[in-house]
Amino acid sequence: MKKLVDFVKELSFVRVGGSAEEKRAAELIMGEINGIVEETGWEDICREYKPFQIPDAEVRKCSLQAAGREIPCVPYLCSGSIDSECELVYLEDATEIDIIGAGDLEGKAVLLNKLTDEEGYKRLAAAKVAAFLVMQGKYYFSEKEASMYPRRLREHFSRNGVIPGFLITAADALWLIQEEVEKVRLTLEQEDRELESQNVSAVIEGTDLREESIILTAHYDSVPVGTGSWDNATGTTALLAIFRHFAANPPRRTMRFLWCGSEELGLLGSKAYVEQEKEMLERIVFCFNFDMCGTALGSNRICVTGEKELQTFAEQYCKITGYSAEIKSQVHSSDSAPFCDNEIPALGLSRGTATAEIHTINDLMPTLSEKAMCRNVEFAVRIIGDVANAAVIPVKKGMTEELRKELDKYFHREKDGEKPDGSK
């Protein structure tokens, strides 16, 4: 069997959701799955691609000019088009006070520190701004160092109206403000479209409690910069190693392995799976998610999403097995979240470090360690095996009231208790 880091290296290339490279990554994963099935001789293991559509845009033009300079920029995909000279206003965080203090913003371009708050975006839409500019990186970063790449305007923003968006470096944002540039010429021409992404699925039927299922998830796509080695070629590889173990040692309960596409675009793969498999969700009793592991420096982490007893279970299990990990109860911003939103308890098993970065040009191989990956996988195999073979699942389905509120906020619910499709 090849070393774990060897497959991480093989998978370390840009593989954005909906791209040919993402499809190639899916084929590499399926090739490993098929090889494992051949090794074990258990041909009954169901393996399939599960395609789904994702929103995207074809960009024909994108430029920003100011005071005789061409400012490097990238667009927000699915944010509409513009071709206009606009007055520029620095609006900081687009708070209510920022908006009131700026006066009439109709038809103006606004420069923002960040765009993370839907309420702030609603205020921009209500003010009828012509476009927004968001800064990226530190003032001393070059365009490359700032890891500039197109973002997609998420649905919880665009449902309030579509505003053309641009990303620029902090260095250029600083120049615009310090030079007191009053006007910018903005051009963005794009056409919305859909692309096909895919999940990769493999199912190991349980031996005697097969009607109960455990879902195991990891995303295999990446952002458009770096090689996505840590995020999440490591989790993808760890899940393959876990699949190898249980293909040779089938547990009592059915195990559903899911390598998710397009996670970086908003958990689109896991959301699509939940939508496609609605009738089966009631039979899924537990979720394990793997999003980044195997760093040589750092510490193990366990993200707990479920009833209070789940955190107690994780804490006691670590003490029993001698596995050192930081354990927190919260919604994991990863592929376990759509399952938790359907009352399925989840543990997110990962390894973090302050010495590396994700979603940048610096997500590369050198930070990773075969030994650290093996330790993460060995613990995962042990705890998953004990849950999958337990006489009774050690924790019940459901979420605490606090986590339910956090899930409502995470999925941008209009009203407390409302599901993403508007149902109760």
Short mmCIF file of C-alpha atoms in Angstrom, two decimals:
data_model
loop_
_atom_site.label_atom_id
_atom_site.label_comp_id
_atom_site.label_asym_id
_atom_site.label_seq_id
_atom_site.Cartn_x
_atom_site.Cartn_y
_atom_site.Cartn_z
CA MET A 1 0.00 0.00 0.00
CA LYS A 2 1.34 3.45 -0.94
CA LYS A 3 2.05 6.01 1.77
CA LEU A 4 -0.82 8.33 2.60
CA VAL A 5 1.18 11.42 1.66
CA ASP A 6 1.87 9.90 -1.77
CA PHE A 7 -1.80 10.12 -2.69
CA VAL A 8 -2.04 13.59 -1.12
CA LYS A 9 0.77 14.61 -3.46
CA GLU A 10 -0.99 12.99 -6.42
CA LEU A 11 -4.13 14.97 -5.62
CA SER A 12 -2.30 18.26 -5.04
CA PHE A 13 -3.42 20.32 -8.00
CA VAL A 14 -6.06 23.04 -8.41
CA ARG A 15 -9.45 21.28 -8.67
CA VAL A 16 -12.20 23.88 -8.52
CA GLY A 17 -15.80 22.73 -8.32
CA GLY A 18 -17.28 22.09 -11.75
CA SER A 19 -13.92 22.07 -13.55
CA ALA A 20 -12.25 19.35 -15.60
CA GLU A 21 -9.61 19.17 -12.89
CA GLU A 22 -12.24 18.43 -10.24
CA LYS A 23 -13.53 15.63 -12.45
CA ARG A 24 -10.00 14.27 -12.82
CA ALA A 25 -9.66 14.28 -9.02
CA ALA A 26 -12.95 12.37 -8.74
CA GLU A 27 -11.62 9.78 -11.18
CA LEU A 28 -8.41 9.40 -9.15
CA ILE A 29 -10.50 8.78 -6.02
CA MET A 30 -12.70 6.26 -7.82
CA GLY A 31 -9.57 4.53 -9.10
CA GLU A 32 -8.35 4.11 -5.51
CA ILE A 33 -11.76 2.85 -4.41
CA ASN A 34 -11.83 0.28 -7.21
CA GLY A 35 -8.33 -0.86 -6.33
CA ILE A 36 -9.34 -1.37 -2.70
CA VAL A 37 -12.43 -3.32 -3.74
CA GLU A 38 -10.26 -5.54 -5.94
CA GLU A 39 -7.84 -6.12 -3.04
CA THR A 40 -10.61 -7.16 -0.65
CA GLY A 41 -12.51 -9.17 -3.24
CA TRP A 42 -15.82 -7.69 -2.07
CA GLU A 43 -17.31 -6.72 -5.43
CA ASP A 44 -20.74 -6.03 -3.87
CA ILE A 45 -19.55 -2.63 -2.60
CA CYS A 46 -21.65 -0.08 -4.47
CA ARG A 47 -19.54 2.66 -6.10
CA GLU A 48 -20.89 5.55 -8.13
CA TYR A 49 -20.56 9.14 -9.18
CA LYS A 50 -23.48 11.30 -8.06
CA PRO A 51 -23.58 14.38 -10.32
CA PHE A 52 -25.29 17.68 -9.54
CA GLN A 53 -25.48 21.16 -11.07
CA ILE A 54 -23.73 24.21 -9.63
CA PRO A 55 -24.12 27.93 -10.43
CA ASP A 56 -21.25 29.62 -12.24
CA ALA A 57 -20.58 32.46 -14.67
CA GLU A 58 -18.54 32.96 -17.82
CA VAL A 59 -16.59 36.21 -17.48
CA ARG A 60 -15.87 38.03 -20.74
CA LYS A 61 -14.48 41.31 -19.39
CA CYS A 62 -13.29 42.47 -15.97
CA SER A 63 -11.35 45.68 -15.43
CA LEU A 64 -10.96 48.54 -13.00
CA GLN A 65 -9.32 51.86 -13.90
CA ALA A 66 -8.60 54.76 -11.56
CA ALA A 67 -6.61 57.98 -11.97
CA GLY A 68 -4.97 56.72 -15.14
CA ARG A 69 -4.02 53.35 -13.61
CA GLU A 70 -5.22 49.85 -14.41
CA ILE A 71 -5.97 48.20 -11.06
CA PRO A 72 -5.62 44.38 -10.99
CA CYS A 73 -8.96 42.87 -10.03
CA VAL A 74 -11.01 39.70 -10.16
CA PRO A 75 -14.80 39.49 -10.25
CA TYR A 76 -17.47 38.15 -7.99
CA LEU A 77 -19.08 35.51 -10.19
CA CYS A 78 -22.87 35.61 -10.61
CA SER A 79 -22.90 39.26 -9.47
CA GLY A 80 -24.15 40.79 -12.71
CA SER A 81 -22.47 43.20 -15.13
CA ILE A 82 -21.48 46.87 -15.25
CA ASP A 83 -19.74 49.27 -17.63
CA SER A 84 -19.66 52.67 -16.01
CA GLU A 85 -17.60 55.40 -14.39
CA CYS A 86 -18.68 55.75 -10.75
CA GLU A 87 -17.91 57.96 -7.80
CA LEU A 88 -15.93 55.96 -5.21
CA VAL A 89 -16.87 55.89 -1.51
CA TYR A 90 -14.94 54.06 1.21
CA LEU A 91 -17.73 52.47 3.25
CA GLU A 92 -15.58 50.40 5.67
CA ASP A 93 -17.87 47.61 7.01
CA ALA A 94 -21.19 48.84 5.57
CA THR A 95 -22.71 49.12 9.03
CA GLU A 96 -25.92 51.06 9.53
CA ILE A 97 -23.89 54.02 10.79
CA ASP A 98 -21.47 53.75 7.82
CA ILE A 99 -24.41 53.88 5.41
CA ILE A 100 -26.09 56.85 7.10
CA GLY A 101 -22.82 58.76 7.31
CA ALA A 102 -22.10 58.28 3.60
CA GLY A 103 -25.25 60.04 2.44
CA ASP A 104 -26.71 59.29 -0.99
CA LEU A 105 -24.99 56.16 -2.40
CA GLU A 106 -27.19 55.53 -5.43
CA GLY A 107 -25.07 54.81 -8.51
CA LYS A 108 -21.79 54.93 -6.57
CA ALA A 109 -19.08 52.28 -6.15
CA VAL A 110 -18.28 51.40 -2.54
CA LEU A 111 -14.98 50.06 -1.20
CA LEU A 112 -15.42 47.58 1.68
CA ASN A 113 -13.06 46.00 4.20
CA LYS A 114 -14.88 42.67 3.78
CA LEU A 115 -18.15 41.15 2.63
CA THR A 116 -19.36 38.56 5.13
CA ASP A 117 -22.55 40.03 6.56
CA GLU A 118 -25.86 39.61 4.75
CA GLU A 119 -27.35 42.56 6.64
CA GLY A 120 -24.57 44.77 5.31
CA TYR A 121 -25.24 43.55 1.77
CA LYS A 122 -28.98 44.25 2.23
CA ARG A 123 -28.10 47.82 3.13
CA LEU A 124 -26.00 48.15 -0.03
CA ALA A 125 -28.87 46.85 -2.15
CA ALA A 126 -31.35 49.19 -0.46
CA ALA A 127 -28.99 52.13 -1.07
CA LYS A 128 -28.84 51.18 -4.78
CA VAL A 129 -25.05 51.20 -5.01
CA ALA A 130 -23.70 50.54 -8.50
CA ALA A 131 -20.93 48.15 -7.46
CA PHE A 132 -18.79 47.02 -4.55
CA LEU A 133 -15.03 46.51 -4.20
CA VAL A 134 -13.60 44.25 -1.49
CA MET A 135 -9.94 44.32 -0.41
CA GLN A 136 -7.84 41.18 0.01
CA GLY A 137 -4.59 40.48 1.91
CA LYS A 138 -2.14 42.83 3.63
CA TYR A 139 -0.98 46.20 2.33
CA TYR A 140 2.48 44.77 1.59
CA PHE A 141 1.22 41.75 -0.40
CA SER A 142 1.72 41.53 -4.14
CA GLU A 143 -1.21 40.46 -6.30
CA LYS A 144 0.08 36.86 -6.17
CA GLU A 145 0.73 36.94 -2.43
CA ALA A 146 -2.82 38.22 -1.84
CA SER A 147 -4.13 34.97 -3.38
CA MET A 148 -6.57 36.75 -5.65
CA TYR A 149 -9.19 34.53 -7.23
CA PRO A 150 -12.84 34.98 -8.28
CA ARG A 151 -15.43 34.44 -5.57
CA ARG A 152 -19.03 33.55 -6.29
CA LEU A 153 -21.76 35.80 -4.91
CA ARG A 154 -23.58 33.41 -2.59
CA GLU A 155 -27.34 32.92 -2.81
CA HIS A 156 -28.04 34.47 0.58
CA PHE A 157 -26.60 37.72 -0.78
CA SER A 158 -28.06 37.63 -4.29
CA ARG A 159 -31.60 36.94 -3.01
CA ASN A 160 -31.48 40.57 -1.83
CA GLY A 161 -30.52 41.82 -5.29
CA VAL A 162 -27.50 41.47 -7.56
CA ILE A 163 -24.69 44.04 -7.24
CA PRO A 164 -21.57 43.75 -9.47
CA GLY A 165 -18.56 42.95 -7.30
CA PHE A 166 -14.77 43.17 -7.61
CA LEU A 167 -11.86 41.97 -5.48
CA ILE A 168 -8.67 44.07 -5.31
CA THR A 169 -5.48 43.89 -3.24
CA ALA A 170 -5.21 45.76 0.05
CA ALA A 171 -2.21 47.58 -1.46
CA ASP A 172 -4.38 49.00 -4.25
CA ALA A 173 -7.21 49.78 -1.81
CA LEU A 174 -4.74 51.71 0.32
CA TRP A 175 -3.54 53.64 -2.74
CA LEU A 176 -7.10 54.55 -3.71
CA ILE A 177 -7.80 55.99 -0.26
CA GLN A 178 -4.48 57.71 0.36
CA GLU A 179 -4.53 59.32 -3.09
CA GLU A 180 -8.16 60.31 -2.48
CA VAL A 181 -9.25 58.89 -5.81
CA GLU A 182 -12.78 60.13 -6.46
CA LYS A 183 -13.87 58.05 -9.46
CA VAL A 184 -13.30 54.58 -10.85
CA ARG A 185 -14.10 53.09 -14.23
CA LEU A 186 -15.63 49.62 -13.78
CA THR A 187 -16.21 47.00 -16.46
CA LEU A 188 -17.62 43.58 -15.73
CA GLU A 189 -19.31 41.49 -18.38
CA GLN A 190 -20.42 38.00 -17.41
CA GLU A 191 -23.14 35.50 -18.19
CA ASP A 192 -24.58 33.11 -15.63
CA ARG A 193 -24.40 29.40 -16.42
CA GLU A 194 -24.45 26.02 -14.72
CA LEU A 195 -21.64 23.48 -14.51
CA GLU A 196 -21.67 19.85 -13.43
CA SER A 197 -19.89 18.74 -10.29
CA GLN A 198 -20.02 15.30 -8.71
CA ASN A 199 -19.84 13.45 -5.43
CA VAL A 200 -18.05 10.13 -5.25
CA SER A 201 -19.95 7.50 -3.26
CA ALA A 202 -19.07 4.05 -1.93
CA VAL A 203 -21.33 2.00 0.36
CA ILE A 204 -20.24 -0.90 2.60
CA GLU A 205 -23.33 -2.82 3.70
CA GLY A 206 -23.52 -3.65 7.40
CA THR A 207 -23.39 -7.25 8.55
CA ASP A 208 -26.49 -7.37 10.78
CA LEU A 209 -27.62 -3.81 11.60
CA ARG A 210 -27.51 -2.68 7.98
CA GLU A 211 -30.71 -0.62 8.22
CA GLU A 212 -28.78 1.90 10.32
CA SER A 213 -26.16 3.91 8.45
CA ILE A 214 -23.12 6.00 9.31
CA ILE A 215 -22.10 8.65 6.78
CA LEU A 216 -18.42 9.58 6.39
CA THR A 217 -17.61 12.74 4.43
CA ALA A 218 -14.64 14.67 3.06
CA HIS A 219 -14.49 17.22 0.26
CA TYR A 220 -11.98 16.79 -2.52
CA ASP A 221 -12.29 20.10 -4.41
CA SER A 222 -10.03 23.11 -3.83
CA VAL A 223 -9.96 26.87 -4.26
CA PRO A 224 -8.26 28.23 -7.42
CA VAL A 225 -4.90 28.99 -5.74
CA GLY A 226 -2.33 26.77 -4.03
CA THR A 227 -2.54 23.01 -4.46
CA GLY A 228 -5.14 22.28 -1.79
CA SER A 229 -2.79 19.76 -0.18
CA TRP A 230 -3.90 20.35 3.40
CA ASP A 231 -7.40 21.55 2.44
CA ASN A 232 -8.47 18.96 1.62
CA ALA A 233 -6.33 16.39 -0.15
CA THR A 234 -5.45 15.18 3.37
CA GLY A 235 -9.07 14.58 4.41
CA THR A 236 -9.79 12.93 1.07
CA THR A 237 -6.85 10.57 1.55
CA ALA A 238 -7.71 9.85 5.19
CA LEU A 239 -11.21 8.83 4.14
CA LEU A 240 -9.76 6.45 1.53
CA ALA A 241 -7.57 4.86 4.22
CA ILE A 242 -10.61 4.45 6.48
CA PHE A 243 -12.56 2.95 3.57
CA ARG A 244 -9.71 0.48 3.00
CA HIS A 245 -9.93 -0.70 6.62
CA PHE A 246 -13.68 -1.20 6.68
CA ALA A 247 -13.81 -2.77 3.22
CA ALA A 248 -11.64 -5.50 4.71
CA ASN A 249 -13.46 -5.45 8.07
CA PRO A 250 -17.15 -4.71 7.44
CA PRO A 251 -18.93 -3.46 10.58
CA ARG A 252 -22.43 -4.19 11.84
CA ARG A 253 -23.89 -0.95 10.47
CA THR A 254 -23.87 0.24 6.86
CA MET A 255 -21.15 2.77 6.10
CA ARG A 256 -21.76 5.40 3.43
CA PHE A 257 -18.54 7.04 2.24
CA LEU A 258 -18.97 10.35 0.44
CA TRP A 259 -16.21 12.37 -1.20
CA CYS A 260 -17.94 15.71 -1.77
CA GLY A 261 -17.47 18.01 -4.72
CA SER A 262 -17.76 21.81 -4.68
CA GLU A 263 -17.51 22.23 -0.90
CA GLU A 264 -15.48 25.39 -1.32
CA LEU A 265 -18.37 26.93 -3.27
CA GLY A 266 -20.74 26.62 -0.30
CA LEU A 267 -21.02 22.93 0.68
CA LEU A 268 -22.74 22.29 -2.64
CA GLY A 269 -21.86 18.57 -2.79
CA SER A 270 -23.14 17.64 0.65
CA LYS A 271 -26.22 19.84 0.16
CA ALA A 272 -26.94 18.06 -3.13
CA TYR A 273 -26.55 14.64 -1.49
CA VAL A 274 -28.95 15.54 1.31
CA GLU A 275 -31.46 16.74 -1.27
CA GLN A 276 -31.03 13.64 -3.46
CA GLU A 277 -31.28 11.19 -0.55
CA LYS A 278 -34.05 12.73 1.56
CA GLU A 279 -35.82 9.43 2.19
CA MET A 280 -32.65 7.77 3.42
CA LEU A 281 -31.68 10.48 5.94
CA GLU A 282 -33.82 9.01 8.73
CA ARG A 283 -31.67 5.86 8.60
CA ILE A 284 -28.40 7.80 9.00
CA VAL A 285 -27.59 7.85 12.70
CA PHE A 286 -24.14 9.44 12.77
CA CYS A 287 -21.76 11.52 10.64
CA PHE A 288 -17.97 11.69 10.68
CA ASN A 289 -16.35 14.47 8.65
CA PHE A 290 -12.70 14.87 7.64
CA ASP A 291 -11.56 18.35 6.65
CA MET A 292 -7.78 18.79 6.93
CA CYS A 293 -5.43 16.58 8.90
CA GLY A 294 -1.84 15.38 8.97
CA THR A 295 0.16 18.56 9.67
CA ALA A 296 3.58 17.86 11.19
CA LEU A 297 3.17 20.80 13.57
CA GLY A 298 -0.13 21.53 15.26
CA SER A 299 -2.81 19.87 17.33
CA ASN A 300 -5.75 17.53 16.81
CA ARG A 301 -9.24 18.95 16.81
CA ILE A 302 -12.70 17.47 17.20
CA CYS A 303 -15.74 19.52 16.26
CA VAL A 304 -18.85 18.27 18.06
CA THR A 305 -22.30 19.01 16.60
CA GLY A 306 -25.15 17.30 18.40
CA GLU A 307 -26.72 16.85 21.82
CA LYS A 308 -24.64 17.55 24.94
CA GLU A 309 -23.95 13.87 25.49
CA LEU A 310 -21.97 13.80 22.23
CA GLN A 311 -19.33 16.13 23.65
CA THR A 312 -19.11 14.00 26.78
CA PHE A 313 -18.70 10.91 24.60
CA ALA A 314 -15.87 12.55 22.60
CA GLU A 315 -14.09 13.79 25.73
CA GLN A 316 -14.26 10.43 27.49
CA TYR A 317 -13.25 8.52 24.36
CA CYS A 318 -10.12 10.65 24.00
CA LYS A 319 -9.22 9.98 27.63
CA ILE A 320 -9.73 6.24 27.22
CA THR A 321 -7.62 6.05 24.04
CA GLY A 322 -4.99 8.65 24.99
CA TYR A 323 -5.76 10.84 21.99
CA SER A 324 -4.97 14.50 22.64
CA ALA A 325 -7.44 16.84 20.94
CA GLU A 326 -9.09 20.22 21.35
CA ILE A 327 -12.83 19.52 21.52
CA LYS A 328 -15.39 22.21 20.75
CA SER A 329 -19.16 22.12 20.37
CA GLN A 330 -20.13 24.15 17.30
CA VAL A 331 -21.36 23.96 13.72
CA HIS A 332 -18.46 22.81 11.57
CA SER A 333 -18.24 24.91 8.41
CA SER A 334 -17.79 21.79 6.34
CA ASP A 335 -19.73 18.92 4.79
CA SER A 336 -21.15 17.63 8.06
CA ALA A 337 -23.32 20.76 8.44
CA PRO A 338 -26.15 19.75 6.02
CA PHE A 339 -26.44 16.42 7.85
CA CYS A 340 -26.51 18.13 11.24
CA ASP A 341 -29.25 20.37 9.84
CA ASN A 342 -31.24 17.15 9.50
CA GLU A 343 -30.68 16.20 13.17
CA ILE A 344 -27.78 13.81 12.45
CA PRO A 345 -25.04 14.15 15.11
CA ALA A 346 -21.52 14.67 13.79
CA LEU A 347 -17.89 14.63 14.79
CA GLY A 348 -15.47 16.56 12.65
CA LEU A 349 -12.01 15.02 13.01
CA SER A 350 -9.17 17.27 11.89
CA ARG A 351 -5.72 18.59 12.72
CA GLY A 352 -4.94 22.29 12.76
CA THR A 353 -1.82 24.40 12.82
CA ALA A 354 -0.93 28.07 13.05
CA THR A 355 2.10 27.53 10.81
CA ALA A 356 0.18 27.02 7.54
CA GLU A 357 -2.62 28.70 5.60
CA ILE A 358 -5.58 27.47 3.62
CA HIS A 359 -7.28 29.21 0.67
CA THR A 360 -3.97 30.81 -0.30
CA ILE A 361 -0.97 30.12 -2.53
CA ASN A 362 0.70 28.63 0.56
CA ASP A 363 -1.50 25.52 0.96
CA LEU A 364 1.27 23.14 -0.13
CA MET A 365 2.84 19.78 0.73
CA PRO A 366 5.79 20.75 3.02
CA THR A 367 3.65 21.19 6.16
CA LEU A 368 2.37 17.59 6.06
CA SER A 369 3.63 14.45 7.79
CA GLU A 370 2.99 10.76 7.10
CA LYS A 371 3.23 9.98 10.82
CA ALA A 372 0.71 12.66 11.76
CA MET A 373 -1.70 11.46 9.07
CA CYS A 374 -1.37 7.85 10.24
CA ARG A 375 -2.12 8.86 13.85
CA ASN A 376 -5.22 10.75 12.71
CA VAL A 377 -6.41 7.79 10.64
CA GLU A 378 -5.72 5.25 13.38
CA PHE A 379 -7.83 7.20 15.88
CA ALA A 380 -10.59 7.66 13.31
CA VAL A 381 -10.70 3.95 12.51
CA ARG A 382 -10.95 3.12 16.20
CA ILE A 383 -13.75 5.50 17.14
CA ILE A 384 -15.70 4.86 13.92
CA GLY A 385 -15.39 1.12 14.41
CA ASP A 386 -16.66 1.31 17.97
CA VAL A 387 -19.66 3.41 16.92
CA ALA A 388 -20.41 1.28 13.86
CA ASN A 389 -20.25 -1.94 15.89
CA ALA A 390 -21.94 -0.68 19.06
CA ALA A 391 -24.92 -2.59 20.44
CA VAL A 392 -26.70 0.78 20.59
CA ILE A 393 -25.51 4.06 19.05
CA PRO A 394 -23.97 5.93 22.00
CA VAL A 395 -25.69 9.25 21.23
CA LYS A 396 -29.19 10.06 20.01
CA LYS A 397 -30.10 12.13 16.98
CA GLY A 398 -30.80 15.80 17.50
CA MET A 399 -29.17 19.15 18.26
CA THR A 400 -29.03 21.34 21.34
CA GLU A 401 -31.11 24.51 21.25
CA GLU A 402 -27.89 26.54 20.96
CA LEU A 403 -26.66 24.52 17.98
CA ARG A 404 -30.06 24.71 16.31
CA LYS A 405 -29.88 28.51 16.51
CA GLU A 406 -26.32 28.38 15.18
CA LEU A 407 -27.46 26.19 12.28
CA ASP A 408 -30.29 28.63 11.50
CA LYS A 409 -27.73 31.43 11.38
CA TYR A 410 -25.20 29.38 9.42
CA PHE A 411 -27.73 28.51 6.73
CA HIS A 412 -29.04 32.09 6.62
CA ARG A 413 -32.56 31.26 7.68
CA GLU A 414 -35.02 34.11 7.25
CA LYS A 415 -36.94 32.98 10.34
CA ASP A 416 -36.06 30.79 13.30
CA GLY A 417 -36.83 27.17 12.56
CA GLU A 418 -37.26 27.62 8.82
CA LYS A 419 -35.53 25.11 6.55
CA PRO A 420 -33.50 26.23 3.52
CA ASP A 421 -36.45 25.41 1.22
CA GLY A 422 -38.82 27.49 3.35
CA SER A 423 -40.49 24.52 5.09
CA LYS A 424 -40.66 23.95 8.83
#
